[in-house]
């Protein structure tokens, strides 16, 4: 029979094969690779059919292998399941190997009754077994249908193999693969687009010759017409697959435009958040507004913001879209969460990092027995950490309640949140830095003023002290001697105040040497125990055993820590509430220095930002005597460190002292 009528179809398919190659180079997916290989096999089969290769041998084996392999690649592209024990091997490969060996065996030499026939039967059994294993895995098509179909077609193929109808077995296997592939296209895409219609209809029509072969004679005019129409069906199917790729790209572009629009709108909403309030007294309102906007504008309907306090605990700063019981459960979880938990989230095997910083985290390792979050079936959430420039985790947004869960999260969905988190972290860092600078400048100005005043008042006070002493001696038995004594005592107190002011402005320049903070704190704990017992208070000291020494002045550091303890004791004495009075000193060792947290369960600070101003009342009661922390501030800055005051939640106060290992004299102490 003259096969040249197939040449136009061969040319069209070859051109489409180039298109599939370009599509694969553009998107190297498994599907595009299998389509490229499959249509390459179809083109090879058609070229050999035109060459009229019908004699048993290598040419016929290649022709029939192309016929079968093309159908297998199309089936594998729509069902890319992998073997359980060999996860890198697709089922289509395990199914193709015995079928291709069967095709090559019966094409090289007709397998008559004998060893070759037995080998063909064995290969057919292995092929059917692989098909059944494949069909019982989860598919888009119901398992009962794929299993029955595989068993039915496989049984027919085994019967035909036993009877020596080898070539019909190949055509039946190819048609069965095309039929299942057509159903997978219909079920997977679920749309009536040109690409899906052309592809599914073409694959179904591609199976028709096998069905008609049972009904019509082999060389009847209808069968010849069907055979010639099959080539057009192949072209239609290939065009349909190309259209599917183009339709998907159009859909992806449209979805990308929509995501880009949503991201722009979301970023505009975030830009309207007035985070400058973080630098004032309305920080809670700023955090709450940010969470509410996130819940409205982002892909997440539930938001909770954790911030780390000075005790390395996380507390809820704001939340949105959550019921009270869920908020209470989050609050309880925050009390158990520490920085190391945040850091180990990304190392957990149950964590799936999705896009940049946001992570899908498993909260179950932090659960207690009968944990409220576990009872609420709330064990996974997205986390967006607030990472400072120094790499510290200052807090985190926890996001849940995904809107449109059928759409997977994309980078466009998360980028606005990342920018908002980075902006929030930068503003918090900038605000903390500006507070330090403002405090240093304010205290430097106070120090310069105090030094000038002390210098101007020192000489008059010397005169007052001298003459009052002379008058006191001269009026030994006079009734006015008591008033002169009061004048001298008041002048001496003024002299002490001036000396204290001068020490604040320019602390002692005694040399620094290696000092063990551990020894100083243990000595203070031992020496102050009677005083604490007398005042019915408790002192708790936590510090590592291998605490490194720092460069400093031992007497100054002893004076500072004693002053801090006396300050905390005074606050506890002032507090009228019942309960255990506790002062904690928690020491942690870091790469560049030591951190000491002195905390108590007293009333806290009236204004933590002014706690170190000279002669500022640090306690709530206005009539209580001053507990001056300015000397502590001067000593810490003289050692190149930092000290800050904080109020704890729900009550309590804390002082954080940071002392470096090496001496770094501050500009405040140097008077620059």
XYZ file of C-alpha atoms in Angstrom:
672
model
C 0.000 0.000 0.000
C 1.277 3.457 -0.883
C 2.077 5.282 2.392
C 2.993 8.695 0.930
C -0.362 10.161 1.965
C 1.094 10.243 5.488
C 3.864 12.690 4.526
C 1.838 15.892 5.220
C 0.961 14.550 8.682
C 4.633 13.685 9.253
C 5.694 17.212 8.299
C 3.113 18.794 10.582
C 4.013 16.519 13.482
C 7.721 17.237 12.976
C 7.040 20.953 13.153
C 4.965 20.443 16.281
C 7.788 18.350 17.734
C 10.031 21.405 17.449
C 7.346 23.377 19.284
C 7.326 20.791 22.094
C 11.125 21.006 22.298
C 10.910 24.775 22.689
C 8.212 24.393 25.337
C 10.422 21.988 27.276
C 13.389 24.347 27.080
C 11.166 27.111 28.420
C 9.725 25.046 31.300
C 11.681 21.891 32.172
C 8.833 19.987 33.807
C 8.224 16.244 33.834
C 5.065 16.701 31.806
C 6.769 18.682 29.049
C 9.638 16.177 28.943
C 7.265 13.200 28.595
C 5.263 15.000 25.896
C 8.451 15.744 23.979
C 9.593 12.108 24.168
C 6.105 10.833 23.355
C 5.689 12.910 20.202
C 9.240 12.091 19.200
C 8.267 8.414 19.295
C 5.078 9.116 17.307
C 7.073 10.934 14.617
C 9.590 8.069 14.513
C 6.811 5.492 14.176
C 5.138 7.461 11.374
C 8.423 7.918 9.505
C 9.121 4.170 9.608
C 5.565 3.405 8.485
C 6.113 5.661 5.456
C 9.368 3.794 4.805
C 7.204 0.627 4.694
C 9.204 -1.336 7.274
C 7.128 -4.471 7.823
C 9.680 -7.283 7.860
C 10.762 -8.632 11.261
C 13.982 -7.002 12.415
C 15.418 -3.939 14.081
C 13.433 -1.507 11.931
C 10.110 -3.124 12.822
C 11.147 -3.281 16.496
C 11.913 0.451 16.525
C 8.662 1.240 14.695
C 6.490 -0.753 17.116
C 8.432 0.522 20.137
C 7.745 4.075 19.039
C 4.063 3.222 18.709
C 3.874 1.881 22.284
C 6.303 4.287 23.928
C 4.479 7.367 22.659
C 1.239 6.277 24.327
C 3.092 5.410 27.543
C 4.688 8.867 27.758
C 1.300 10.571 27.373
C -0.157 8.386 30.126
C 2.803 9.018 32.430
C 2.527 12.779 31.929
C -0.981 12.759 33.400
C -0.220 10.232 36.136
C 3.330 11.024 37.360
C 3.253 8.549 40.265
C 6.490 7.124 41.630
C 7.307 3.720 43.022
C 7.144 3.535 46.814
C 10.531 1.926 47.347
C 12.310 3.755 44.527
C 11.000 7.328 44.739
C 13.024 8.535 41.755
C 11.455 5.982 39.380
C 8.089 6.761 37.787
C 5.539 3.991 37.365
C 5.495 4.697 33.645
C 9.122 3.545 33.429
C 8.433 0.317 35.333
C 5.433 -0.315 33.082
C 7.299 0.587 29.876
C 10.370 -1.630 30.320
C 8.652 -5.059 30.132
C 6.232 -3.815 27.456
C 9.089 -2.528 25.286
C 10.993 -5.775 25.759
C 7.859 -7.635 24.705
C 7.490 -5.369 21.634
C 11.132 -5.787 20.641
C 11.027 -9.561 21.144
C 8.001 -10.173 18.936
C 9.195 -7.649 16.322
C 12.703 -9.016 15.884
C 11.538 -12.576 15.348
C 8.069 -14.114 15.450
C 7.831 -16.033 18.716
C 6.398 -19.407 17.807
C 5.622 -22.107 20.277
C 8.819 -22.521 22.226
C 11.195 -20.509 24.459
C 10.437 -17.191 22.749
C 6.744 -17.752 23.218
C 7.255 -18.494 26.909
C 9.384 -15.341 27.232
C 6.642 -13.292 25.586
C 4.079 -14.679 28.032
C 6.349 -13.896 31.014
C 6.894 -10.325 29.805
C 3.147 -9.922 29.257
C 2.467 -11.113 32.830
C 5.039 -8.642 34.243
C 3.511 -5.831 32.178
C -0.014 -6.593 33.361
C 1.214 -6.866 36.978
C 2.894 -3.436 36.710
C -0.280 -1.963 35.209
C -2.430 -3.327 38.039
C -0.020 -1.981 40.686
C -0.128 1.394 38.992
C -3.926 1.385 38.767
C -4.485 0.726 42.489
C -2.618 3.905 43.464
C -4.526 7.137 44.021
C -5.545 8.706 40.699
C -7.894 11.388 39.541
C -10.031 8.546 38.197
C -11.664 6.234 40.766
C -9.427 3.314 41.683
C -12.163 0.757 41.087
C -12.451 1.840 37.451
C -8.708 1.884 36.722
C -8.264 -1.492 38.449
C -11.107 -3.160 36.544
C -9.910 -1.616 33.281
C -6.331 -2.806 33.820
C -7.450 -6.312 34.767
C -9.833 -6.547 31.789
C -7.406 -5.237 29.152
C -4.534 -7.155 30.738
C -6.525 -10.381 30.677
C -7.312 -9.909 26.968
C -3.642 -9.202 26.239
C -2.541 -12.362 28.079
C -5.084 -14.413 26.137
C -3.959 -12.890 22.831
C -0.309 -13.498 23.710
C -1.044 -17.118 24.499
C -2.700 -17.431 21.072
C 0.197 -15.703 19.316
C -1.631 -12.471 18.424
C 1.391 -10.414 19.446
C 0.938 -7.357 17.232
C -2.678 -6.943 18.238
C -1.501 -6.964 21.870
C 0.716 -3.948 21.141
C -2.106 -2.039 19.477
C -4.473 -2.906 22.323
C -1.941 -1.737 24.945
C -1.404 1.506 23.043
C -5.144 2.113 22.701
C -5.764 1.339 26.389
C -3.106 3.882 27.402
C -4.620 6.518 25.123
C -8.113 5.850 26.495
C -7.046 6.280 30.143
C -5.001 9.353 29.179
C -8.060 10.941 27.543
C -10.094 10.367 30.710
C -7.288 11.871 32.827
C -7.236 14.989 30.644
C -11.003 15.413 31.056
C -10.959 14.880 34.827
C -7.787 16.870 35.502
C -8.613 20.067 33.623
C -12.400 20.114 34.034
C -12.939 22.851 31.466
C -14.259 23.028 27.914
C -11.357 24.872 26.364
C -10.099 24.214 22.814
C -6.937 22.571 24.107
C -8.753 20.089 26.378
C -11.399 19.321 23.730
C -8.848 18.735 20.970
C -6.581 16.605 23.152
C -9.182 14.410 24.863
C -11.222 13.945 21.675
C -8.080 13.171 19.681
C -6.913 10.526 22.170
C -10.357 8.921 22.244
C -10.525 8.838 18.420
C -6.979 7.483 18.383
C -8.289 4.348 20.135
C -11.123 3.783 17.647
C -9.170 1.643 15.105
C -8.734 -1.133 17.676
C -12.466 -1.191 18.401
C -13.406 -1.064 14.700
C -10.939 -3.837 13.946
C -13.182 -6.243 15.839
C -16.153 -5.198 13.693
C -14.847 -4.399 10.196
C -12.551 -6.408 7.905
C -8.928 -5.363 7.944
C -8.708 -3.918 4.409
C -12.271 -2.749 3.909
C -12.801 0.836 2.643
C -14.098 2.047 6.026
C -11.006 0.682 7.796
C -8.704 2.265 5.195
C -10.500 5.584 5.715
C -10.147 5.274 9.484
C -6.451 4.421 9.161
C -5.815 7.494 7.027
C -7.872 9.722 9.333
C -5.773 8.562 12.264
C -2.883 10.705 11.052
C -5.078 13.813 11.170
C -6.211 12.741 14.640
C -2.563 12.672 15.761
C -2.044 16.207 14.462
C -5.237 17.362 16.207
C -4.067 15.795 19.483
C -0.639 17.429 19.251
C -2.221 20.818 18.516
C -4.507 20.304 21.507
C -1.554 19.710 23.822
C 0.171 22.838 22.527
C -3.041 24.771 23.146
C -3.197 23.408 26.697
C 0.299 24.749 27.400
C -0.634 28.129 25.933
C -3.902 28.202 27.895
C -2.023 27.445 31.114
C 0.482 30.210 30.418
C -2.357 32.656 29.740
C -4.058 31.578 32.973
C -0.790 31.924 34.884
C -0.187 35.371 33.406
C -3.705 36.436 34.333
C -3.278 35.039 37.837
C 0.092 36.793 38.132
C -1.520 40.082 37.119
C -4.241 39.586 39.692
C -1.666 38.722 42.381
C 0.398 41.740 41.394
C -2.676 43.940 41.679
C -3.546 42.456 45.069
C 0.063 42.917 46.214
C 0.040 46.592 45.164
C -3.256 47.184 46.941
C -1.949 45.337 49.996
C 1.266 47.354 50.048
C -0.740 50.574 49.718
C -2.802 49.533 52.728
C 0.359 48.746 54.693
C 1.929 52.073 53.738
C -1.031 53.832 55.354
C -0.198 52.292 58.740
C 1.238 55.037 60.942
C 4.162 53.189 62.516
C 5.561 56.507 63.756
C 3.266 55.957 66.740
C 5.768 53.338 67.896
C 8.040 56.179 68.967
C 5.383 57.668 71.231
C 2.944 56.487 73.831
C 0.480 54.838 71.422
C 2.515 51.751 70.578
C -0.318 49.322 71.402
C -2.649 51.163 69.023
C -0.042 51.019 66.232
C 0.478 47.270 66.667
C -3.267 46.629 66.801
C -3.876 48.690 63.677
C -1.143 46.786 61.829
C -2.687 43.419 62.743
C -6.164 44.549 61.700
C -4.910 45.760 58.325
C -3.041 42.480 57.771
C -6.197 40.493 58.543
C -8.165 42.615 56.041
C -5.678 42.980 53.192
C -3.503 39.845 53.226
C -4.222 36.193 52.415
C -4.536 35.490 56.144
C -7.621 36.245 58.243
C -6.049 35.555 61.652
C -2.983 37.443 62.904
C -1.176 37.524 66.226
C 1.937 39.590 66.923
C 4.450 38.307 69.447
C 7.126 40.630 70.815
C 10.046 39.595 73.009
C 10.451 41.299 76.352
C 13.567 41.811 78.418
C 13.079 38.420 80.122
C 13.322 36.644 76.724
C 9.627 35.811 76.883
C 7.121 36.461 74.123
C 3.870 38.242 74.827
C 0.986 39.166 72.557
C 1.330 42.784 71.508
C -1.730 42.727 69.232
C -4.050 40.339 67.408
C -6.880 40.375 64.884
C -9.491 37.944 63.589
C -9.265 35.602 66.611
C -11.794 34.493 69.184
C -11.018 35.145 72.884
C -10.341 31.466 73.638
C -7.793 31.305 70.830
C -6.115 34.505 72.038
C -5.874 33.075 75.553
C -4.303 29.897 74.181
C -1.741 31.952 72.236
C -0.961 33.983 75.365
C -0.282 30.798 77.323
C 1.960 29.501 74.541
C 3.965 32.740 74.470
C 4.905 32.349 78.127
C 6.603 29.043 77.249
C 8.273 30.267 74.076
C 11.889 31.428 74.052
C 14.331 32.645 71.429
C 15.792 29.160 71.042
C 12.354 27.877 70.072
C 12.132 30.473 67.322
C 15.580 29.508 66.079
C 14.868 25.767 66.126
C 11.568 26.107 64.251
C 13.411 26.069 60.918
C 15.423 22.994 61.978
C 12.350 20.896 62.736
C 11.660 18.099 60.259
C 7.980 19.022 60.327
C 8.693 22.520 59.027
C 8.184 23.465 55.388
C 9.868 26.726 54.515
C 7.811 28.170 51.684
C 8.929 31.613 50.593
C 11.874 33.487 52.044
C 11.269 34.271 55.694
C 7.689 33.012 56.181
C 7.607 29.458 57.490
C 4.910 26.872 58.053
C 5.708 25.822 61.615
C 4.578 22.921 63.749
C 3.587 24.135 67.223
C 3.070 20.679 68.718
C 6.574 20.408 70.279
C 5.590 23.348 72.537
C 2.262 21.870 73.605
C 1.541 20.752 77.143
C -0.832 17.857 77.917
C -4.359 18.929 76.961
C -2.982 22.178 75.560
C -5.725 24.685 74.601
C -4.308 25.059 71.087
C -4.355 21.296 70.653
C -7.975 21.158 71.785
C -8.772 23.852 69.238
C -6.989 21.727 66.576
C -4.593 24.581 65.977
C -1.175 22.968 65.583
C 0.263 24.526 62.411
C 0.621 28.173 61.478
C 2.697 30.445 59.301
C 5.367 32.474 61.086
C 7.007 35.661 59.881
C 9.884 36.461 62.275
C 11.027 40.013 63.013
C 14.786 39.652 62.609
C 17.029 42.534 63.628
C 20.188 43.542 61.809
C 22.160 41.648 64.452
C 20.323 38.431 63.642
C 18.209 38.443 66.813
C 14.538 37.444 66.619
C 12.723 40.390 68.194
C 9.258 38.949 67.646
C 7.089 37.304 65.030
C 3.792 37.523 63.201
C 1.863 34.238 63.363
C -0.571 33.996 60.462
C -3.416 31.545 59.933
C -6.901 31.332 58.440
C -5.723 31.250 54.828
C -8.153 32.920 52.441
C -8.802 31.077 49.152
C -7.094 27.894 50.412
C -7.464 26.309 46.981
C -4.799 28.750 45.688
C -1.299 27.985 46.919
C 0.754 30.757 48.483
C 2.976 32.621 46.048
C 5.819 35.071 46.477
C 3.491 37.943 45.550
C 1.251 37.019 48.474
C 4.079 37.101 51.006
C 6.293 39.935 49.788
C 4.117 42.768 51.206
C 4.101 41.051 54.601
C 7.882 40.673 54.512
C 8.290 44.360 53.702
C 5.905 45.334 56.513
C 7.783 43.114 58.983
C 11.127 44.565 57.888
C 9.726 48.093 58.205
C 8.336 47.370 61.656
C 11.628 45.844 62.817
C 13.653 48.767 61.438
C 11.411 51.306 63.175
C 11.660 49.428 66.474
C 15.455 49.305 66.198
C 15.639 52.957 65.203
C 13.366 53.937 68.068
C 15.496 52.008 70.598
C 18.654 53.604 69.209
C 17.172 57.095 69.314
C 16.038 56.548 72.883
C 19.593 55.621 73.819
C 21.004 58.638 72.013
C 18.424 60.964 73.545
C 19.087 59.567 77.008
C 22.846 59.930 76.560
C 22.472 63.492 75.275
C 20.052 64.395 78.070
C 22.310 62.947 80.760
C 25.373 64.504 79.156
C 23.656 67.898 79.296
C 22.621 67.301 82.881
C 26.151 66.207 83.685
C 27.710 69.317 82.171
C 25.192 71.518 83.992
C 25.788 69.640 87.239
C 29.569 69.964 86.876
C 29.268 73.699 86.317
C 26.886 74.143 89.226
C 29.092 72.004 91.490
C 32.124 74.052 90.562
C 30.325 77.346 91.272
C 28.750 76.161 94.545
C 31.764 74.351 95.923
C 33.558 77.531 97.150
C 30.455 79.116 98.792
C 29.700 75.790 100.476
C 33.231 75.657 101.807
C 32.716 79.110 103.344
C 29.356 78.078 104.814
C 30.827 74.883 106.275
C 33.843 76.725 107.676
C 31.949 79.543 109.349
C 29.231 77.222 110.619
C 31.893 75.075 112.236
C 33.438 78.175 113.876
C 30.033 79.418 115.035
C 29.193 76.001 116.401
C 32.424 75.968 118.410
C 31.873 79.541 119.598
C 28.253 78.944 120.625
C 28.905 75.819 122.583
C 26.482 76.691 125.392
C 24.290 79.152 123.480
C 20.659 78.235 122.616
C 21.302 79.078 118.933
C 23.968 76.366 118.611
C 21.365 73.792 117.535
C 20.283 75.979 114.590
C 23.934 76.425 113.537
C 24.372 72.654 113.682
C 21.389 72.218 111.366
C 22.931 74.726 108.964
C 26.220 72.791 108.963
C 24.430 69.447 108.432
C 22.457 70.890 105.533
C 25.648 72.252 103.997
C 27.349 68.870 104.380
C 24.394 67.206 102.655
C 24.717 69.725 99.838
C 28.439 68.887 99.624
C 27.582 65.156 99.364
C 25.062 65.880 96.613
C 27.670 67.853 94.672
C 30.247 65.087 95.084
C 27.696 62.546 93.870
C 26.956 64.782 90.894
C 30.634 65.047 90.057
C 31.018 61.272 90.241
C 28.074 60.965 87.853
C 29.653 63.398 85.409
C 33.139 61.949 85.568
C 33.368 58.630 87.408
C 36.549 57.406 88.985
C 39.314 56.788 86.471
C 40.696 53.837 88.416
C 42.342 51.258 86.204
C 40.376 48.307 84.895
C 41.468 44.728 85.423
C 39.921 41.278 84.945
C 36.912 41.052 87.241
C 34.718 38.017 87.904
C 31.079 39.042 87.835
C 30.201 35.618 89.251
C 32.262 36.261 92.388
C 30.767 39.733 92.882
C 27.196 38.460 92.609
C 27.788 35.433 94.849
C 29.398 37.660 97.492
C 26.459 40.070 97.319
C 23.981 37.204 97.609
C 25.775 35.905 100.706
C 26.257 39.305 102.370
C 22.754 40.595 101.611
C 20.921 37.450 102.732
C 20.324 38.772 106.294
C 18.964 42.035 104.911
C 16.635 40.177 102.570
C 15.476 37.899 105.366
C 14.792 40.885 107.595
C 12.657 42.473 104.858
C 10.968 39.133 104.069
C 12.226 39.140 100.490
C 13.851 36.450 98.353
C 16.916 36.831 96.127
C 17.313 34.329 93.259
C 20.558 34.183 91.295
C 20.832 32.303 87.965
C 24.073 32.305 85.994
C 26.217 29.851 84.001
C 29.126 28.084 85.666
C 31.650 29.075 82.986
C 31.079 32.845 83.153
C 34.043 34.689 81.658
C 35.621 37.675 83.509
C 35.343 41.204 82.123
C 37.681 44.189 82.158
C 36.442 46.558 84.860
C 36.777 48.135 88.283
C 35.708 45.705 90.985
C 34.729 48.305 93.603
C 32.629 50.288 91.124
C 30.845 47.160 89.924
C 30.194 46.092 93.518
C 28.776 49.532 94.241
C 26.564 49.353 91.134
C 25.093 45.918 91.855
C 24.542 46.805 95.520
C 22.746 49.995 94.436
C 20.548 47.982 92.055
C 19.596 45.528 94.801
C 18.826 48.362 97.210
C 16.706 49.988 94.522
C 14.683 46.803 93.992
C 14.319 46.249 97.731
C 13.029 49.797 98.171
C 10.406 49.187 95.466
C 9.302 45.962 97.148
C 9.032 47.765 100.495
C 6.884 50.409 98.834
C 4.549 47.856 97.250
C 1.527 47.210 99.480
C 0.229 44.091 97.741
C 0.505 40.750 99.483
C 2.494 37.855 98.144
C 6.073 36.722 97.905
C 8.627 39.477 97.363
C 11.193 38.266 94.847
C 14.250 39.751 93.174
C 15.890 37.777 90.375
C 19.338 38.218 88.895
C 19.635 36.287 85.619
C 23.064 36.290 83.976
C 23.619 35.174 80.373
C 26.870 34.945 78.466
C 27.046 36.108 74.867
C 29.731 36.452 72.224
C 30.697 40.034 73.047
C 29.852 40.341 76.719
C 27.604 39.551 79.664
C 23.957 40.426 80.211
C 22.568 40.772 83.747
C 18.819 41.126 84.241
C 17.781 42.390 87.683
C 13.996 42.010 87.976
C 11.465 42.194 90.770
C 7.745 41.731 91.219
C 7.226 45.239 92.558
C 5.228 48.113 91.053
C 7.665 48.893 88.232
C 8.785 52.282 86.911
C 6.627 55.345 86.530
C 8.648 56.276 83.422
C 11.377 53.816 82.390
C 12.841 56.340 79.971
C 13.745 58.717 82.815
C 14.851 56.113 85.353
C 18.511 57.170 85.129
C 18.029 60.911 85.299
C 19.732 62.282 88.435
C 17.291 62.689 91.331
C 14.363 61.382 89.308
C 11.744 59.480 91.344
C 11.874 55.937 89.878
C 8.958 54.631 91.917
C 5.278 55.220 91.772
C 4.995 57.010 95.134
C 5.949 60.645 94.857
C 6.720 61.117 98.544
C 9.200 58.235 98.823
C 12.924 59.033 99.067
C 14.915 59.041 95.833
C 16.700 55.923 94.714
C 19.219 57.461 92.359
C 20.206 55.128 89.475
C 22.293 57.762 87.710
C 25.487 56.548 89.422
C 24.755 53.027 88.167
C 24.302 54.440 84.684
C 27.630 56.274 84.891
C 29.469 53.157 86.099
C 28.002 50.989 83.343
C 28.830 53.541 80.653
C 32.303 53.878 82.159
C 32.748 50.186 81.442
C 31.573 50.606 77.836
C 28.217 48.945 78.524
C 24.539 49.795 78.457
C 21.807 49.793 81.098
C 18.085 50.097 80.443
C 14.891 50.050 82.517
C 11.767 48.075 81.618
C 8.330 47.341 83.025
C 7.262 43.703 82.977
C 3.890 42.185 82.165
C 1.543 42.084 84.013
C 3.564 43.861 86.719
C 7.145 44.205 87.879
C 10.235 46.098 86.869
C 13.584 45.080 85.442
C 17.002 46.578 84.781
C 19.083 45.135 81.952
C 22.851 45.616 82.226
C 25.129 44.777 79.281
C 28.864 44.673 80.040
C 31.414 43.934 77.280
C 34.423 41.699 77.875
C 36.884 44.348 76.677
C 36.925 47.934 77.953
C 35.332 50.516 75.665
C 35.123 53.917 77.232
C 32.004 55.805 76.265
C 31.830 59.260 74.821
C 29.528 60.290 77.668
C 32.180 59.541 80.271
C 34.892 61.187 78.250
C 32.809 64.314 77.986
C 32.803 64.400 74.184
